[in-house]
Amino acid sequence: KQPGSAFKPFTLATALSRGVSPEKVFPAPRTYLPRACKGMVSPGCKPIGNAEGEGGGATTLRRATWHSINTVFAQLIEEVGVKETVETAKRLGITSEWFSPQVHGLSVTLGAEDVSPLDMASAYGVFATGGRRAEPTPVVRILDDRGRIIEDHTRPVLRQVIEQAVADNVTDILKGVLTEGTGTRARLDRPAAGKTGTGQNYTNAWFVGYTPTLSTAVWMGHRDDQKTPLVNIKGFARVYGGTIPAATWHDFMVEALQGVP
């Protein structure tokens, strides 16, 4: 399903790996026309607007992430590359993303292409482990009837897929999403980081986040229906990632981390 702005951390990681500072200041207009449009609006060249965050004036990349400002991330992916961003996502574990230079544009960073919740949880887990990736598995350990180990994945093989400094800086930025950004409903009484996401026309809503020991993706939407928006649900006129998904993630993590240091 469309991850919306939950895809932005992959653009962020790509930018950090190329030396872009979290404190770099970008214009943050309410709408942004891609440079390739050369000032002309057409059916294939439309302005990008801010659906989940704010806009106006200028802001740092850090704050643009906290407040999910689409127009800043459109400029960022222009700077670091669409293809390069997709390659970063794939290295982190997004197996469902596909890329064609004839089809894809700046909307990649806004989560226009479908991904799976398992891939999102797995990829965000790379940030938690300092850039190291472990293949997800539904089986932790198998014992035979005598208690002998047949299969054991309790200590998975980790592979460095991005630099530790990049992963750690992504985490440092994403912590602010929970403390003063779009994901405050997900805030925990322990170190945590994450990102909200809202699909086009409110058809999908996400919160993907992690602690040092657990990465979890929450997706909300109609399983077989990509046209019906999430509106007027449990008191929310429109369901953004920072509403029900963030609160759900919080409640799940509180229970799942009981007794975990």
Coordinates of C-alpha atoms in Angstrom, one line a residue:
K1 CA 0.0 0.0 0.0
Q2 CA 1.1 3.6 -0.5
P3 CA 3.3 4.5 2.5
G4 CA 2.9 8.3 2.1
S5 CA 5.5 10.2 4.0
A6 CA 6.7 7.1 5.8
F7 CA 8.9 6.7 2.8
K8 CA 10.7 10.0 3.4
P9 CA 13.4 8.5 5.7
F10 CA 14.9 6.7 2.7
T11 CA 15.4 10.0 0.9
L12 CA 16.7 11.4 4.2
A13 CA 19.2 8.6 4.5
T14 CA 20.3 9.1 0.9
A15 CA 20.8 12.8 1.5
L16 CA 22.8 12.3 4.7
S17 CA 25.0 9.7 3.0
R18 CA 25.9 12.5 0.4
G19 CA 26.8 15.0 3.1
V20 CA 23.6 17.0 3.3
S21 CA 23.3 18.5 6.8
P22 CA 20.2 18.0 8.9
E23 CA 20.5 21.8 9.5
K24 CA 20.5 22.7 5.8
V25 CA 17.8 25.3 5.2
F26 CA 15.3 24.8 2.4
P27 CA 12.5 27.0 1.1
A28 CA 9.2 25.5 2.4
P29 CA 6.5 26.8 0.2
R30 CA 2.9 25.5 0.4
T31 CA 3.2 24.2 -3.2
Y32 CA 6.3 23.4 -5.2
L33 CA 6.6 23.0 -9.0
P34 CA 9.4 20.6 -9.9
R35 CA 12.4 22.1 -11.7
A36 CA 11.9 19.8 -14.7
C37 CA 8.5 21.5 -15.3
K38 CA 10.4 24.7 -16.1
G39 CA 7.6 26.8 -14.7
M40 CA 4.9 25.2 -16.8
V41 CA 1.9 23.4 -15.4
S42 CA 0.6 20.5 -17.5
P43 CA -1.2 17.2 -17.0
G44 CA 2.1 15.5 -16.3
C45 CA 3.6 18.3 -14.4
K46 CA 1.7 19.4 -11.4
P47 CA 2.6 21.3 -8.3
I48 CA 3.4 19.3 -5.1
G49 CA 1.5 20.4 -2.0
N50 CA 1.7 19.8 1.7
A51 CA -0.9 17.2 2.8
E52 CA 0.2 16.2 6.3
G53 CA 2.6 18.9 7.4
E54 CA 2.9 22.7 7.2
G55 CA 4.5 25.1 4.9
G56 CA 5.5 28.7 4.2
G57 CA 8.8 30.4 4.7
A58 CA 11.9 28.3 5.1
T59 CA 13.0 25.5 7.4
T60 CA 15.8 23.0 8.2
L61 CA 15.8 19.5 6.8
R62 CA 15.4 18.3 10.4
R63 CA 12.2 20.3 11.1
A64 CA 10.9 19.4 7.6
T65 CA 11.1 15.8 8.6
W66 CA 9.4 16.4 12.0
H67 CA 6.5 18.2 10.3
S68 CA 6.5 16.1 7.1
I69 CA 6.8 19.0 4.6
N70 CA 6.3 17.6 1.2
T71 CA 7.7 20.6 -0.7
V72 CA 11.0 20.3 1.1
F73 CA 11.4 16.6 0.4
A74 CA 10.5 17.2 -3.3
Q75 CA 13.5 19.6 -3.5
L76 CA 15.6 17.1 -1.5
I77 CA 15.0 14.2 -3.9
E78 CA 15.7 16.5 -6.8
E79 CA 19.1 17.1 -5.2
V80 CA 20.0 13.5 -4.3
G81 CA 18.2 11.6 -7.1
V82 CA 15.0 9.4 -7.4
K83 CA 17.0 6.4 -8.6
E84 CA 19.5 6.8 -5.7
T85 CA 16.6 7.0 -3.2
V86 CA 15.0 3.8 -4.5
E87 CA 18.4 2.1 -4.3
T88 CA 18.8 3.1 -0.7
A89 CA 15.3 1.8 0.1
K90 CA 16.1 -1.5 -1.5
R91 CA 19.3 -1.9 0.4
L92 CA 17.4 -1.3 3.6
G93 CA 14.9 -4.0 2.7
I94 CA 12.1 -2.6 0.6
T95 CA 11.7 -5.5 -1.7
S96 CA 8.3 -4.4 -3.1
E97 CA 9.4 -1.1 -4.6
W98 CA 10.1 -1.0 -8.3
F99 CA 11.7 1.8 -10.3
S100 CA 11.4 3.0 -13.9
P101 CA 12.9 6.3 -14.9
Q102 CA 10.2 6.6 -17.5
V103 CA 7.5 6.3 -14.8
H104 CA 8.8 7.5 -11.5
G105 CA 9.5 11.1 -10.4
L106 CA 9.6 13.2 -7.3
S107 CA 6.5 11.5 -5.9
V108 CA 8.6 8.5 -4.9
T109 CA 9.7 10.4 -1.8
L110 CA 6.1 11.1 -1.0
G111 CA 5.3 7.3 -0.9
A112 CA 3.3 7.1 -4.1
E113 CA 4.5 3.5 -4.8
D114 CA 3.1 0.5 -2.9
V115 CA 5.2 -1.2 -0.2
S116 CA 4.4 -3.9 2.4
P117 CA 4.2 -3.4 6.2
L118 CA 6.8 -6.2 6.7
D119 CA 9.3 -4.4 4.4
M120 CA 8.7 -1.1 6.2
A121 CA 9.3 -2.6 9.7
S122 CA 12.4 -4.4 8.4
A123 CA 13.9 -1.4 6.7
Y124 CA 13.3 0.9 9.7
G125 CA 15.0 -1.7 11.8
V126 CA 18.2 -1.0 9.9
F127 CA 18.3 2.5 11.4
A128 CA 17.9 0.9 14.9
T129 CA 20.9 -1.4 14.4
G130 CA 23.3 1.3 13.2
G131 CA 22.9 0.5 9.5
R132 CA 23.0 -3.3 9.7
R133 CA 20.3 -5.4 8.1
A134 CA 18.9 -8.8 9.1
E135 CA 16.6 -10.7 6.8
P136 CA 13.1 -10.9 8.4
T137 CA 11.9 -14.4 9.3
P138 CA 8.6 -15.7 10.8
V139 CA 10.6 -18.5 12.6
V140 CA 12.8 -17.7 15.6
R141 CA 13.6 -21.2 16.7
I142 CA 12.5 -24.8 16.2
L143 CA 13.1 -27.6 18.7
D144 CA 12.4 -31.3 18.3
D145 CA 10.5 -33.4 20.8
R146 CA 13.7 -33.9 22.9
G147 CA 14.4 -30.1 23.1
R148 CA 17.2 -30.2 20.5
I149 CA 17.5 -27.2 18.3
I150 CA 16.6 -27.9 14.7
E151 CA 16.6 -24.3 13.4
D152 CA 17.8 -21.1 15.2
H153 CA 17.5 -17.5 14.1
T154 CA 17.9 -15.9 17.5
R155 CA 21.2 -14.5 16.4
P156 CA 20.7 -13.4 12.8
V157 CA 23.6 -12.6 10.4
L158 CA 23.8 -8.8 10.1
R159 CA 25.1 -7.1 7.0
Q160 CA 26.1 -3.4 6.9
V161 CA 24.0 -1.7 4.2
I162 CA 24.4 2.0 5.1
E163 CA 27.0 3.7 7.2
Q164 CA 26.5 3.7 11.0
A165 CA 26.7 7.5 11.1
V166 CA 24.0 7.8 8.5
A167 CA 21.7 5.4 10.4
D168 CA 22.4 7.1 13.7
N169 CA 21.6 10.6 12.3
V170 CA 18.3 9.3 10.7
T171 CA 17.4 8.0 14.2
D172 CA 18.3 11.3 15.8
I173 CA 16.1 13.2 13.4
L174 CA 13.2 10.7 13.6
K175 CA 13.1 10.9 17.4
G176 CA 11.8 14.5 17.0
V177 CA 8.8 13.2 15.0
L178 CA 7.5 11.7 18.3
T179 CA 8.4 14.5 20.6
E180 CA 7.4 17.6 18.6
G181 CA 6.3 16.5 15.1
T182 CA 3.4 14.8 13.4
G183 CA 3.8 11.6 15.5
T184 CA 3.3 12.9 19.1
R185 CA 0.5 10.3 19.7
A186 CA 3.2 7.6 19.4
R187 CA 5.5 9.0 22.1
L188 CA 6.8 6.5 24.5
D189 CA 8.5 6.8 27.9
R190 CA 11.7 5.3 26.4
P191 CA 13.9 6.1 23.4
A192 CA 11.9 5.8 20.2
A193 CA 11.9 7.1 16.6
G194 CA 9.5 6.9 13.7
K195 CA 7.6 8.5 10.9
T196 CA 4.0 9.1 10.0
G197 CA 2.6 8.4 6.5
T198 CA -0.7 9.3 4.7
G199 CA -1.6 8.0 1.2
Q200 CA -3.2 10.0 -1.5
N201 CA -6.8 11.0 -0.8
Y202 CA -6.5 9.5 2.7
T203 CA -6.8 5.9 1.4
N204 CA -3.9 4.6 3.6
A205 CA -2.4 5.7 6.9
W206 CA 0.8 4.5 8.5
F207 CA 3.0 4.9 11.5
V208 CA 6.4 3.1 11.3
G209 CA 8.7 3.3 14.2
Y210 CA 11.3 1.6 16.4
T211 CA 13.1 1.4 19.7
P212 CA 16.6 0.0 20.1
T213 CA 15.1 -3.6 20.3
L214 CA 11.8 -3.6 18.2
S215 CA 10.7 -2.1 14.9
T216 CA 7.0 -2.1 14.1
A217 CA 4.9 -0.9 11.2
V218 CA 1.2 0.0 11.6
W219 CA -0.9 0.3 8.4
M220 CA -4.5 1.3 8.3
G221 CA -6.8 1.1 5.2
H222 CA -9.2 -1.0 3.2
R223 CA -7.4 -4.2 2.3
D224 CA -8.8 -4.6 -1.2
D225 CA -9.9 -1.0 -1.9
Q226 CA -7.6 1.8 -2.8
K227 CA -10.3 4.3 -3.6
T228 CA -12.3 4.7 -0.4
P229 CA -10.8 7.3 1.9
L230 CA -10.4 7.0 5.6
V231 CA -12.8 9.7 6.7
N232 CA -15.1 10.1 9.7
I233 CA -13.6 7.3 11.7
K234 CA -13.6 7.3 15.5
G235 CA -14.0 11.0 15.7
F236 CA -11.4 11.9 13.0
A237 CA -12.6 13.7 10.0
R238 CA -9.6 12.5 8.1
V239 CA -7.2 9.8 9.2
Y240 CA -3.6 10.8 9.0
G241 CA -0.7 8.6 10.0
G242 CA -0.3 10.7 13.1
T243 CA -3.8 9.9 14.4
I244 CA -5.1 6.3 14.8
P245 CA -2.0 4.6 13.4
A246 CA 0.3 6.5 15.7
A247 CA -1.9 5.8 18.7
T248 CA -2.2 2.1 17.8
W249 CA 1.6 1.9 17.4
H250 CA 2.0 3.4 20.9
D251 CA -0.4 1.0 22.5
F252 CA 1.1 -2.0 20.9
M253 CA 4.7 -1.0 21.8
V254 CA 3.8 -0.4 25.4
E255 CA 2.6 -3.9 25.7
A256 CA 5.2 -5.5 23.5
L257 CA 8.1 -3.9 25.5
Q258 CA 6.8 -4.8 28.9
G259 CA 9.9 -6.1 30.9
V260 CA 12.3 -5.1 28.1
P261 CA 15.2 -2.9 29.3

